[in-house]
């Protein structure tokens, strides 16, 4: 691993000069008295480069302010990026493209800090969308987003610098929960939980709280793997444990990050809707539950998983009707049932089971066609069933 210091980029916005009043900006234990929040952040963060986004109108009306800011920071460290004012959709699209064009030059070797204090009109919203796009498609990480709250200055003319990075984090949380709800893909959600545990600067968690969140993270990841790989009994068992882990972690999340409570409620609802009281027992309720799971796969556009589970449900049905339900989790026994159904007169067929299968088929002539249809759909999906 390289020991080279990671470079820092500060992105700021320059508006009209009347917005600039001298105050003492403070961030944690740092403070700086100046008219310019950009300069205060420059002193706080010590960036290697400062990008100043502005409009031609702002320059025309406040050129002296801008030149003074550049001199204070150092002209060799600043670069001006002209954007339109964003008065219509076309200009907003142009701003989006310009942000992408400029910021994507700064790869993962750069830490990116953003000051939106003097961003104008719709530009903060467009910029947020641009940052989210860059983060997800170009792997460019925004370290911090700041706002210099001059309007919140105290009687000593001290103005707080507020961090707004959590707004991008909320979008990440929403996407991770959405992935879980839509497809039960939990890797991103598990990753966000682990980051939450490691964020000791903003979250003061005791060892037990950290352990509970880590257990939930690992439980979600395991469940997702079993679900997407159609290991139904395994993920049904995990759901019982996962519900317990969530019940221990939810109060921690509600206390430390209450803004996430609605998202965690959604995860809890999905887990409860998937639960079955007897994951290790085979009966007609088991078949009904698994058919419900097949519909859940289909609603999430997981057609292959639905077909794979449908094949297993068919074998479950055969075992329930002609076999020993106590052996339904035995892989070899399940294969013997399916082989005998495929070739009831074959040399390797279990004669007793074969007779029961023939009798079952006489009562339900559609069984053979259903089995062949399952094999066809599975084979055309890239998964070969035995002949």
mmCIF file of C-alpha atoms in Angstrom:
data_model
loop_
_atom_site.group_PDB
_atom_site.id
_atom_site.type_symbol
_atom_site.label_atom_id
_atom_site.label_comp_id
_atom_site.label_asym_id
_atom_site.label_seq_id
_atom_site.Cartn_x
_atom_site.Cartn_y
_atom_site.Cartn_z
ATOM 1 C CA UNK A 1 0.000 0.000 0.000
ATOM 2 C CA UNK A 2 1.283 3.468 -0.919
ATOM 3 C CA UNK A 3 2.162 5.836 1.915
ATOM 4 C CA UNK A 4 1.575 8.859 -0.312
ATOM 5 C CA UNK A 5 -0.742 11.395 1.306
ATOM 6 C CA UNK A 6 -4.209 11.449 -0.244
ATOM 7 C CA UNK A 7 -4.912 14.722 -2.029
ATOM 8 C CA UNK A 8 -7.831 16.928 -1.088
ATOM 9 C CA UNK A 9 -10.187 18.853 -3.362
ATOM 10 C CA UNK A 10 -12.498 21.569 -2.051
ATOM 11 C CA UNK A 11 -15.448 22.493 -4.269
ATOM 12 C CA UNK A 12 -17.153 25.775 -3.459
ATOM 13 C CA UNK A 13 -19.658 28.173 -5.031
ATOM 14 C CA UNK A 14 -19.232 31.886 -5.571
ATOM 15 C CA UNK A 15 -22.374 34.035 -5.518
ATOM 16 C CA UNK A 16 -23.043 37.732 -5.376
ATOM 17 C CA UNK A 17 -20.864 39.868 -3.121
ATOM 18 C CA UNK A 18 -23.681 41.083 -0.915
ATOM 19 C CA UNK A 19 -23.799 37.589 0.622
ATOM 20 C CA UNK A 20 -20.310 37.975 2.110
ATOM 21 C CA UNK A 21 -20.179 39.330 5.670
ATOM 22 C CA UNK A 22 -17.311 38.950 8.129
ATOM 23 C CA UNK A 23 -17.933 36.389 10.853
ATOM 24 C CA UNK A 24 -16.034 33.760 12.808
ATOM 25 C CA UNK A 25 -16.805 30.406 11.249
ATOM 26 C CA UNK A 26 -16.167 27.422 13.495
ATOM 27 C CA UNK A 27 -16.036 23.672 12.876
ATOM 28 C CA UNK A 28 -15.340 21.400 15.840
ATOM 29 C CA UNK A 29 -12.248 22.937 17.491
ATOM 30 C CA UNK A 30 -11.238 25.068 14.486
ATOM 31 C CA UNK A 31 -12.302 28.621 13.785
ATOM 32 C CA UNK A 32 -11.496 31.383 11.284
ATOM 33 C CA UNK A 33 -12.690 34.992 11.057
ATOM 34 C CA UNK A 34 -13.394 35.944 7.439
ATOM 35 C CA UNK A 35 -16.090 37.007 4.981
ATOM 36 C CA UNK A 36 -15.606 33.808 3.008
ATOM 37 C CA UNK A 37 -16.759 30.398 4.165
ATOM 38 C CA UNK A 38 -14.623 28.981 1.344
ATOM 39 C CA UNK A 39 -11.518 30.505 2.902
ATOM 40 C CA UNK A 40 -12.488 29.236 6.363
ATOM 41 C CA UNK A 41 -12.856 25.712 4.975
ATOM 42 C CA UNK A 42 -9.570 26.121 3.129
ATOM 43 C CA UNK A 43 -7.896 26.833 6.456
ATOM 44 C CA UNK A 44 -9.741 23.996 8.205
ATOM 45 C CA UNK A 45 -9.138 21.318 5.540
ATOM 46 C CA UNK A 46 -5.873 22.391 3.870
ATOM 47 C CA UNK A 47 -6.927 21.220 0.374
ATOM 48 C CA UNK A 48 -4.496 20.843 -2.523
ATOM 49 C CA UNK A 49 -6.971 22.334 -5.003
ATOM 50 C CA UNK A 50 -10.067 24.562 -4.810
ATOM 51 C CA UNK A 51 -12.672 24.481 -7.600
ATOM 52 C CA UNK A 52 -14.859 27.592 -7.632
ATOM 53 C CA UNK A 53 -18.183 27.047 -9.433
ATOM 54 C CA UNK A 54 -19.814 30.318 -10.398
ATOM 55 C CA UNK A 55 -21.860 32.109 -13.070
ATOM 56 C CA UNK A 56 -20.788 34.866 -15.403
ATOM 57 C CA UNK A 57 -23.392 37.131 -13.776
ATOM 58 C CA UNK A 58 -21.849 36.608 -10.315
ATOM 59 C CA UNK A 59 -18.400 37.444 -11.684
ATOM 60 C CA UNK A 60 -19.680 40.562 -13.449
ATOM 61 C CA UNK A 61 -21.379 41.834 -10.290
ATOM 62 C CA UNK A 62 -18.782 40.789 -7.698
ATOM 63 C CA UNK A 63 -15.457 40.420 -9.464
ATOM 64 C CA UNK A 64 -13.535 42.142 -6.661
ATOM 65 C CA UNK A 65 -14.823 39.681 -4.060
ATOM 66 C CA UNK A 66 -13.866 36.718 -6.216
ATOM 67 C CA UNK A 67 -10.368 38.040 -6.920
ATOM 68 C CA UNK A 68 -9.827 38.693 -3.219
ATOM 69 C CA UNK A 69 -10.863 35.109 -2.381
ATOM 70 C CA UNK A 70 -8.453 33.736 -4.993
ATOM 71 C CA UNK A 71 -5.615 35.850 -3.593
ATOM 72 C CA UNK A 72 -6.313 34.679 -0.045
ATOM 73 C CA UNK A 73 -6.241 31.012 -1.064
ATOM 74 C CA UNK A 74 -3.566 31.383 -3.725
ATOM 75 C CA UNK A 75 -4.281 31.630 -7.430
ATOM 76 C CA UNK A 76 -2.119 28.591 -8.116
ATOM 77 C CA UNK A 77 -4.510 26.522 -6.013
ATOM 78 C CA UNK A 78 -7.807 27.790 -7.416
ATOM 79 C CA UNK A 79 -9.646 27.084 -10.641
ATOM 80 C CA UNK A 80 -12.867 28.738 -11.766
ATOM 81 C CA UNK A 81 -15.618 26.685 -13.437
ATOM 82 C CA UNK A 82 -18.364 28.641 -15.177
ATOM 83 C CA UNK A 83 -21.864 27.182 -15.141
ATOM 84 C CA UNK A 84 -25.220 28.593 -16.218
ATOM 85 C CA UNK A 85 -27.613 29.902 -13.564
ATOM 86 C CA UNK A 86 -30.014 26.955 -13.899
ATOM 87 C CA UNK A 87 -33.104 28.958 -14.792
ATOM 88 C CA UNK A 88 -34.601 26.130 -16.902
ATOM 89 C CA UNK A 89 -34.231 22.412 -17.531
ATOM 90 C CA UNK A 90 -31.674 22.845 -20.318
ATOM 91 C CA UNK A 91 -29.384 24.905 -18.067
ATOM 92 C CA UNK A 92 -29.837 22.441 -15.202
ATOM 93 C CA UNK A 93 -28.788 19.604 -17.514
ATOM 94 C CA UNK A 94 -25.765 21.664 -18.575
ATOM 95 C CA UNK A 95 -24.795 22.156 -14.910
ATOM 96 C CA UNK A 96 -25.083 18.410 -14.315
ATOM 97 C CA UNK A 97 -22.849 17.655 -17.303
ATOM 98 C CA UNK A 98 -20.325 20.304 -16.261
ATOM 99 C CA UNK A 99 -20.087 18.946 -12.721
ATOM 100 C CA UNK A 100 -19.495 15.445 -14.075
ATOM 101 C CA UNK A 101 -16.927 16.700 -16.550
ATOM 102 C CA UNK A 102 -14.927 18.566 -13.910
ATOM 103 C CA UNK A 103 -15.216 16.307 -10.865
ATOM 104 C CA UNK A 104 -14.626 12.982 -12.606
ATOM 105 C CA UNK A 105 -11.056 14.189 -13.239
ATOM 106 C CA UNK A 106 -10.406 13.650 -9.540
ATOM 107 C CA UNK A 107 -10.212 9.912 -9.025
ATOM 108 C CA UNK A 108 -10.172 7.787 -5.872
ATOM 109 C CA UNK A 109 -6.788 9.273 -4.919
ATOM 110 C CA UNK A 110 -8.601 12.484 -3.994
ATOM 111 C CA UNK A 111 -10.764 13.282 -0.992
ATOM 112 C CA UNK A 112 -13.548 15.597 -2.156
ATOM 113 C CA UNK A 113 -15.097 18.231 0.124
ATOM 114 C CA UNK A 114 -18.038 20.380 -0.953
ATOM 115 C CA UNK A 115 -19.183 23.768 0.326
ATOM 116 C CA UNK A 116 -22.732 24.601 -0.812
ATOM 117 C CA UNK A 117 -23.156 27.797 1.256
ATOM 118 C CA UNK A 118 -23.419 30.194 -1.673
ATOM 119 C CA UNK A 119 -24.799 27.819 -4.292
ATOM 120 C CA UNK A 120 -27.576 29.567 -6.151
ATOM 121 C CA UNK A 121 -31.123 28.675 -7.215
ATOM 122 C CA UNK A 122 -31.461 24.952 -8.035
ATOM 123 C CA UNK A 123 -27.716 24.282 -8.177
ATOM 124 C CA UNK A 124 -27.458 22.559 -4.735
ATOM 125 C CA UNK A 125 -30.044 19.973 -5.797
ATOM 126 C CA UNK A 126 -28.407 19.426 -9.189
ATOM 127 C CA UNK A 127 -25.028 19.163 -7.507
ATOM 128 C CA UNK A 128 -26.268 16.587 -4.995
ATOM 129 C CA UNK A 129 -27.588 14.439 -7.842
ATOM 130 C CA UNK A 130 -24.273 14.823 -9.654
ATOM 131 C CA UNK A 131 -22.321 13.725 -6.579
ATOM 132 C CA UNK A 132 -24.559 10.707 -6.124
ATOM 133 C CA UNK A 133 -24.057 9.790 -9.786
ATOM 134 C CA UNK A 134 -20.278 10.162 -9.520
ATOM 135 C CA UNK A 135 -20.166 8.121 -6.331
ATOM 136 C CA UNK A 136 -22.129 5.210 -7.792
ATOM 137 C CA UNK A 137 -20.870 5.118 -11.372
ATOM 138 C CA UNK A 138 -17.354 6.554 -11.175
ATOM 139 C CA UNK A 139 -16.400 5.398 -7.676
ATOM 140 C CA UNK A 140 -15.604 8.985 -6.680
ATOM 141 C CA UNK A 141 -16.051 9.490 -2.964
ATOM 142 C CA UNK A 142 -17.373 12.678 -1.439
ATOM 143 C CA UNK A 143 -15.793 12.953 1.996
ATOM 144 C CA UNK A 144 -17.786 15.840 3.485
ATOM 145 C CA UNK A 145 -20.451 18.402 2.501
ATOM 146 C CA UNK A 146 -20.561 21.698 4.426
ATOM 147 C CA UNK A 147 -22.818 24.706 4.856
ATOM 148 C CA UNK A 148 -21.645 27.909 6.550
ATOM 149 C CA UNK A 149 -24.655 28.976 8.620
ATOM 150 C CA UNK A 150 -24.065 32.731 8.878
ATOM 151 C CA UNK A 151 -27.762 33.220 9.639
ATOM 152 C CA UNK A 152 -27.263 31.119 12.824
ATOM 153 C CA UNK A 153 -24.445 33.305 14.212
ATOM 154 C CA UNK A 154 -24.511 33.987 17.943
ATOM 155 C CA UNK A 155 -24.163 37.232 19.893
ATOM 156 C CA UNK A 156 -20.384 36.997 19.443
ATOM 157 C CA UNK A 157 -20.769 36.811 15.672
ATOM 158 C CA UNK A 158 -19.666 33.182 15.586
ATOM 159 C CA UNK A 159 -21.256 31.111 12.804
ATOM 160 C CA UNK A 160 -21.372 27.309 12.817
ATOM 161 C CA UNK A 161 -20.239 25.250 9.859
ATOM 162 C CA UNK A 162 -22.815 22.487 9.482
ATOM 163 C CA UNK A 163 -21.975 19.136 7.936
ATOM 164 C CA UNK A 164 -24.613 17.811 5.501
ATOM 165 C CA UNK A 165 -22.865 14.649 4.372
ATOM 166 C CA UNK A 166 -25.597 12.577 5.997
ATOM 167 C CA UNK A 167 -27.956 13.605 3.170
ATOM 168 C CA UNK A 168 -25.942 11.530 0.714
ATOM 169 C CA UNK A 169 -25.735 8.795 3.330
ATOM 170 C CA UNK A 170 -29.528 8.760 3.593
ATOM 171 C CA UNK A 171 -29.762 8.206 -0.165
ATOM 172 C CA UNK A 172 -27.311 5.311 0.198
ATOM 173 C CA UNK A 173 -29.389 3.852 3.028
ATOM 174 C CA UNK A 174 -32.540 4.217 0.961
ATOM 175 C CA UNK A 175 -30.941 2.434 -1.986
ATOM 176 C CA UNK A 176 -29.607 -0.392 0.181
ATOM 177 C CA UNK A 177 -33.007 -0.930 1.813
ATOM 178 C CA UNK A 178 -34.686 -0.678 -1.579
ATOM 179 C CA UNK A 179 -32.380 -3.398 -2.944
ATOM 180 C CA UNK A 180 -33.357 -5.600 -0.017
ATOM 181 C CA UNK A 181 -37.086 -4.968 -0.455
ATOM 182 C CA UNK A 182 -36.995 -5.363 -4.231
ATOM 183 C CA UNK A 183 -34.730 -8.424 -4.499
ATOM 184 C CA UNK A 184 -33.693 -9.399 -0.951
ATOM 185 C CA UNK A 185 -30.148 -8.449 -1.927
ATOM 186 C CA UNK A 186 -28.665 -7.446 1.423
ATOM 187 C CA UNK A 187 -24.946 -6.937 0.755
ATOM 188 C CA UNK A 188 -25.209 -3.140 0.549
ATOM 189 C CA UNK A 189 -27.426 -2.959 3.621
ATOM 190 C CA UNK A 190 -24.999 -5.166 5.551
ATOM 191 C CA UNK A 191 -22.132 -2.941 4.413
ATOM 192 C CA UNK A 192 -23.923 0.213 5.604
ATOM 193 C CA UNK A 193 -24.473 -1.359 9.024
ATOM 194 C CA UNK A 194 -20.773 -2.157 9.345
ATOM 195 C CA UNK A 195 -19.867 1.412 8.377
ATOM 196 C CA UNK A 196 -22.275 2.605 11.043
ATOM 197 C CA UNK A 197 -20.422 0.547 13.645
ATOM 198 C CA UNK A 198 -17.059 1.942 12.528
ATOM 199 C CA UNK A 199 -18.226 5.589 12.559
ATOM 200 C CA UNK A 200 -16.997 6.236 16.086
ATOM 201 C CA UNK A 201 -16.657 9.953 15.466
ATOM 202 C CA UNK A 202 -20.415 10.500 15.263
ATOM 203 C CA UNK A 203 -21.841 7.416 16.959
ATOM 204 C CA UNK A 204 -20.859 6.493 20.483
ATOM 205 C CA UNK A 205 -21.747 2.807 20.719
ATOM 206 C CA UNK A 206 -20.845 0.483 23.554
ATOM 207 C CA UNK A 207 -19.353 -2.965 22.799
ATOM 208 C CA UNK A 208 -22.714 -4.738 23.108
ATOM 209 C CA UNK A 209 -24.386 -2.321 20.689
ATOM 210 C CA UNK A 210 -21.576 -2.748 18.180
ATOM 211 C CA UNK A 211 -21.800 -6.520 18.498
ATOM 212 C CA UNK A 212 -25.564 -6.465 17.896
ATOM 213 C CA UNK A 213 -25.193 -4.380 14.726
ATOM 214 C CA UNK A 214 -22.371 -6.569 13.418
ATOM 215 C CA UNK A 215 -24.472 -9.688 14.069
ATOM 216 C CA UNK A 216 -27.376 -8.127 12.176
ATOM 217 C CA UNK A 217 -25.067 -7.221 9.295
ATOM 218 C CA UNK A 218 -23.722 -10.763 9.047
ATOM 219 C CA UNK A 219 -27.211 -12.247 9.433
ATOM 220 C CA UNK A 220 -28.581 -10.151 6.571
ATOM 221 C CA UNK A 221 -25.677 -11.128 4.327
ATOM 222 C CA UNK A 222 -26.119 -14.844 5.066
ATOM 223 C CA UNK A 223 -29.879 -14.696 4.542
ATOM 224 C CA UNK A 224 -29.462 -12.915 1.222
ATOM 225 C CA UNK A 225 -26.985 -15.529 -0.005
ATOM 226 C CA UNK A 226 -29.266 -18.418 0.936
ATOM 227 C CA UNK A 227 -32.316 -16.706 -0.586
ATOM 228 C CA UNK A 228 -30.671 -15.877 -3.905
ATOM 229 C CA UNK A 229 -29.204 -19.395 -4.108
ATOM 230 C CA UNK A 230 -32.654 -20.905 -3.400
ATOM 231 C CA UNK A 231 -31.630 -22.802 -0.286
ATOM 232 C CA UNK A 232 -35.118 -22.452 1.102
ATOM 233 C CA UNK A 233 -34.839 -24.395 4.370
ATOM 234 C CA UNK A 234 -31.589 -22.629 5.249
ATOM 235 C CA UNK A 235 -32.962 -19.125 4.756
ATOM 236 C CA UNK A 236 -36.223 -20.069 6.497
ATOM 237 C CA UNK A 237 -34.163 -21.078 9.539
ATOM 238 C CA UNK A 238 -32.107 -17.888 9.305
ATOM 239 C CA UNK A 239 -35.262 -15.756 9.359
ATOM 240 C CA UNK A 240 -36.009 -16.799 12.936
ATOM 241 C CA UNK A 241 -32.518 -15.771 14.028
ATOM 242 C CA UNK A 242 -32.623 -12.630 11.881
ATOM 243 C CA UNK A 243 -35.818 -11.428 13.516
ATOM 244 C CA UNK A 244 -34.142 -11.702 16.935
ATOM 245 C CA UNK A 245 -31.039 -9.834 15.718
ATOM 246 C CA UNK A 246 -33.173 -7.064 14.264
ATOM 247 C CA UNK A 247 -35.163 -6.685 17.482
ATOM 248 C CA UNK A 248 -31.867 -6.124 19.358
ATOM 249 C CA UNK A 249 -30.486 -3.687 16.777
ATOM 250 C CA UNK A 250 -33.555 -1.612 16.006
ATOM 251 C CA UNK A 251 -33.510 0.372 19.307
ATOM 252 C CA UNK A 252 -29.838 1.197 18.689
ATOM 253 C CA UNK A 253 -30.624 2.574 15.235
ATOM 254 C CA UNK A 254 -33.695 4.451 16.472
ATOM 255 C CA UNK A 255 -31.669 6.085 19.259
ATOM 256 C CA UNK A 256 -28.577 7.018 17.256
ATOM 257 C CA UNK A 257 -29.988 7.585 13.766
ATOM 258 C CA UNK A 258 -33.758 8.073 14.156
ATOM 259 C CA UNK A 259 -34.005 9.348 10.588
ATOM 260 C CA UNK A 260 -33.408 5.742 9.468
ATOM 261 C CA UNK A 261 -36.290 4.321 11.533
ATOM 262 C CA UNK A 262 -38.814 4.146 8.655
ATOM 263 C CA UNK A 263 -36.288 2.271 6.504
ATOM 264 C CA UNK A 264 -35.524 -0.253 9.266
ATOM 265 C CA UNK A 265 -39.275 -0.697 9.832
ATOM 266 C CA UNK A 266 -39.560 -1.663 6.166
ATOM 267 C CA UNK A 267 -36.810 -4.282 6.534
ATOM 268 C CA UNK A 268 -38.524 -5.684 9.631
ATOM 269 C CA UNK A 269 -41.854 -5.953 7.807
ATOM 270 C CA UNK A 270 -40.259 -7.861 4.931
ATOM 271 C CA UNK A 271 -38.562 -10.303 7.313
ATOM 272 C CA UNK A 272 -41.779 -10.926 9.239
ATOM 273 C CA UNK A 273 -43.747 -11.494 6.018
ATOM 274 C CA UNK A 274 -41.268 -14.188 4.957
ATOM 275 C CA UNK A 275 -41.269 -16.165 8.182
ATOM 276 C CA UNK A 276 -42.707 -19.666 8.557
ATOM 277 C CA UNK A 277 -43.310 -21.278 11.980
ATOM 278 C CA UNK A 278 -41.938 -24.738 11.049
ATOM 279 C CA UNK A 279 -39.079 -24.533 8.520
ATOM 280 C CA UNK A 280 -38.016 -28.168 9.130
ATOM 281 C CA UNK A 281 -41.452 -29.770 8.750
ATOM 282 C CA UNK A 282 -43.053 -30.970 5.501
ATOM 283 C CA UNK A 283 -46.817 -30.699 5.239
ATOM 284 C CA UNK A 284 -49.370 -28.966 3.024
ATOM 285 C CA UNK A 285 -48.688 -25.667 4.802
ATOM 286 C CA UNK A 286 -45.046 -26.041 3.749
ATOM 287 C CA UNK A 287 -46.112 -26.336 0.111
ATOM 288 C CA UNK A 288 -48.400 -23.311 0.387
ATOM 289 C CA UNK A 289 -45.609 -21.294 1.986
ATOM 290 C CA UNK A 290 -43.140 -22.265 -0.716
ATOM 291 C CA UNK A 291 -45.590 -21.392 -3.471
ATOM 292 C CA UNK A 292 -45.865 -17.993 -1.779
ATOM 293 C CA UNK A 293 -42.067 -17.767 -2.016
ATOM 294 C CA UNK A 294 -42.207 -18.583 -5.725
ATOM 295 C CA UNK A 295 -44.548 -15.636 -6.246
ATOM 296 C CA UNK A 296 -42.146 -13.490 -4.196
ATOM 297 C CA UNK A 297 -39.286 -14.466 -6.525
ATOM 298 C CA UNK A 298 -41.371 -13.652 -9.585
ATOM 299 C CA UNK A 299 -42.400 -10.247 -8.211
ATOM 300 C CA UNK A 300 -38.694 -9.478 -7.851
ATOM 301 C CA UNK A 301 -37.919 -10.590 -11.424
ATOM 302 C CA UNK A 302 -35.953 -13.572 -10.112
ATOM 303 C CA UNK A 303 -37.409 -16.013 -12.619
ATOM 304 C CA UNK A 304 -34.596 -18.572 -12.447
ATOM 305 C CA UNK A 305 -34.862 -18.763 -8.663
ATOM 306 C CA UNK A 306 -38.633 -19.209 -8.981
ATOM 307 C CA UNK A 307 -38.144 -22.124 -11.411
ATOM 308 C CA UNK A 308 -35.518 -23.752 -9.193
ATOM 309 C CA UNK A 309 -37.812 -23.562 -6.171
ATOM 310 C CA UNK A 310 -40.766 -24.813 -8.227
ATOM 311 C CA UNK A 311 -38.769 -27.953 -9.004
ATOM 312 C CA UNK A 312 -38.096 -28.448 -5.293
ATOM 313 C CA UNK A 313 -41.771 -27.889 -4.444
ATOM 314 C CA UNK A 314 -42.730 -30.535 -6.970
ATOM 315 C CA UNK A 315 -40.388 -33.016 -5.281
ATOM 316 C CA UNK A 316 -41.797 -31.946 -1.883
ATOM 317 C CA UNK A 317 -45.272 -32.773 -3.185
ATOM 318 C CA UNK A 318 -44.168 -36.214 -4.385
ATOM 319 C CA UNK A 319 -42.550 -37.003 -1.026
ATOM 320 C CA UNK A 320 -45.674 -35.897 0.800
ATOM 321 C CA UNK A 321 -47.869 -38.109 -1.397
ATOM 322 C CA UNK A 322 -45.771 -41.238 -1.986
ATOM 323 C CA UNK A 323 -42.713 -41.044 0.271
ATOM 324 C CA UNK A 324 -41.487 -40.550 3.817
ATOM 325 C CA UNK A 325 -41.981 -36.933 4.895
ATOM 326 C CA UNK A 326 -39.442 -37.459 7.651
ATOM 327 C CA UNK A 327 -36.709 -37.785 5.014
ATOM 328 C CA UNK A 328 -37.658 -34.730 2.941
ATOM 329 C CA UNK A 329 -34.430 -32.890 3.787
ATOM 330 C CA UNK A 330 -32.232 -35.855 2.791
ATOM 331 C CA UNK A 331 -30.628 -34.996 -0.564
ATOM 332 C CA UNK A 332 -30.145 -38.621 -1.643
ATOM 333 C CA UNK A 333 -33.728 -39.476 -0.773
ATOM 334 C CA UNK A 334 -35.020 -36.504 -2.762
ATOM 335 C CA UNK A 335 -32.942 -37.584 -5.755
ATOM 336 C CA UNK A 336 -34.317 -41.110 -5.478
ATOM 337 C CA UNK A 337 -37.879 -39.741 -5.540
ATOM 338 C CA UNK A 338 -37.228 -37.542 -8.574
ATOM 339 C CA UNK A 339 -35.324 -40.319 -10.421
ATOM 340 C CA UNK A 340 -38.173 -42.727 -9.808
ATOM 341 C CA UNK A 341 -40.702 -40.196 -11.079
ATOM 342 C CA UNK A 342 -38.582 -39.673 -14.202
ATOM 343 C CA UNK A 343 -38.300 -43.413 -14.908
ATOM 344 C CA UNK A 344 -40.692 -45.436 -12.767
ATOM 345 C CA UNK A 345 -39.844 -48.593 -14.757
ATOM 346 C CA UNK A 346 -36.090 -48.007 -14.711
ATOM 347 C CA UNK A 347 -33.637 -50.480 -13.228
ATOM 348 C CA UNK A 348 -32.694 -48.092 -10.413
ATOM 349 C CA UNK A 349 -36.271 -47.136 -9.511
ATOM 350 C CA UNK A 350 -37.587 -47.941 -6.059
ATOM 351 C CA UNK A 351 -40.370 -50.433 -6.881
ATOM 352 C CA UNK A 352 -42.578 -49.515 -3.933
ATOM 353 C CA UNK A 353 -42.302 -45.777 -4.646
ATOM 354 C CA UNK A 354 -42.722 -46.414 -8.394
ATOM 355 C CA UNK A 355 -46.069 -48.118 -7.864
ATOM 356 C CA UNK A 356 -47.291 -45.259 -5.715
ATOM 357 C CA UNK A 357 -46.144 -42.718 -8.329
ATOM 358 C CA UNK A 358 -47.979 -44.606 -11.103
ATOM 359 C CA UNK A 359 -51.104 -44.632 -8.990
ATOM 360 C CA UNK A 360 -50.710 -40.903 -8.289
ATOM 361 C CA UNK A 361 -50.296 -40.147 -11.997
ATOM 362 C CA UNK A 362 -53.476 -42.056 -12.827
ATOM 363 C CA UNK A 363 -55.344 -39.813 -10.423
ATOM 364 C CA UNK A 364 -53.632 -36.672 -11.735
ATOM 365 C CA UNK A 365 -52.668 -36.916 -15.398
ATOM 366 C CA UNK A 366 -51.207 -33.390 -15.400
ATOM 367 C CA UNK A 367 -48.242 -34.277 -13.179
ATOM 368 C CA UNK A 368 -46.020 -35.530 -16.001
ATOM 369 C CA UNK A 369 -46.705 -32.420 -18.096
ATOM 370 C CA UNK A 370 -45.993 -30.121 -15.131
ATOM 371 C CA UNK A 371 -42.663 -31.886 -14.494
ATOM 372 C CA UNK A 372 -41.667 -31.636 -18.160
ATOM 373 C CA UNK A 373 -42.594 -27.948 -18.221
ATOM 374 C CA UNK A 374 -40.440 -27.316 -15.126
ATOM 375 C CA UNK A 375 -37.526 -29.140 -16.747
ATOM 376 C CA UNK A 376 -37.975 -27.171 -19.966
ATOM 377 C CA UNK A 377 -38.018 -23.766 -18.293
ATOM 378 C CA UNK A 378 -35.107 -24.640 -16.049
ATOM 379 C CA UNK A 379 -33.016 -26.033 -18.888
ATOM 380 C CA UNK A 380 -33.705 -23.020 -21.112
ATOM 381 C CA UNK A 381 -32.614 -20.805 -18.204
ATOM 382 C CA UNK A 382 -29.174 -22.409 -18.201
ATOM 383 C CA UNK A 383 -29.716 -24.912 -15.382
ATOM 384 C CA UNK A 384 -29.859 -28.525 -16.558
ATOM 385 C CA UNK A 385 -32.151 -30.950 -14.824
ATOM 386 C CA UNK A 386 -31.326 -34.653 -14.866
ATOM 387 C CA UNK A 387 -33.143 -36.518 -17.673
#
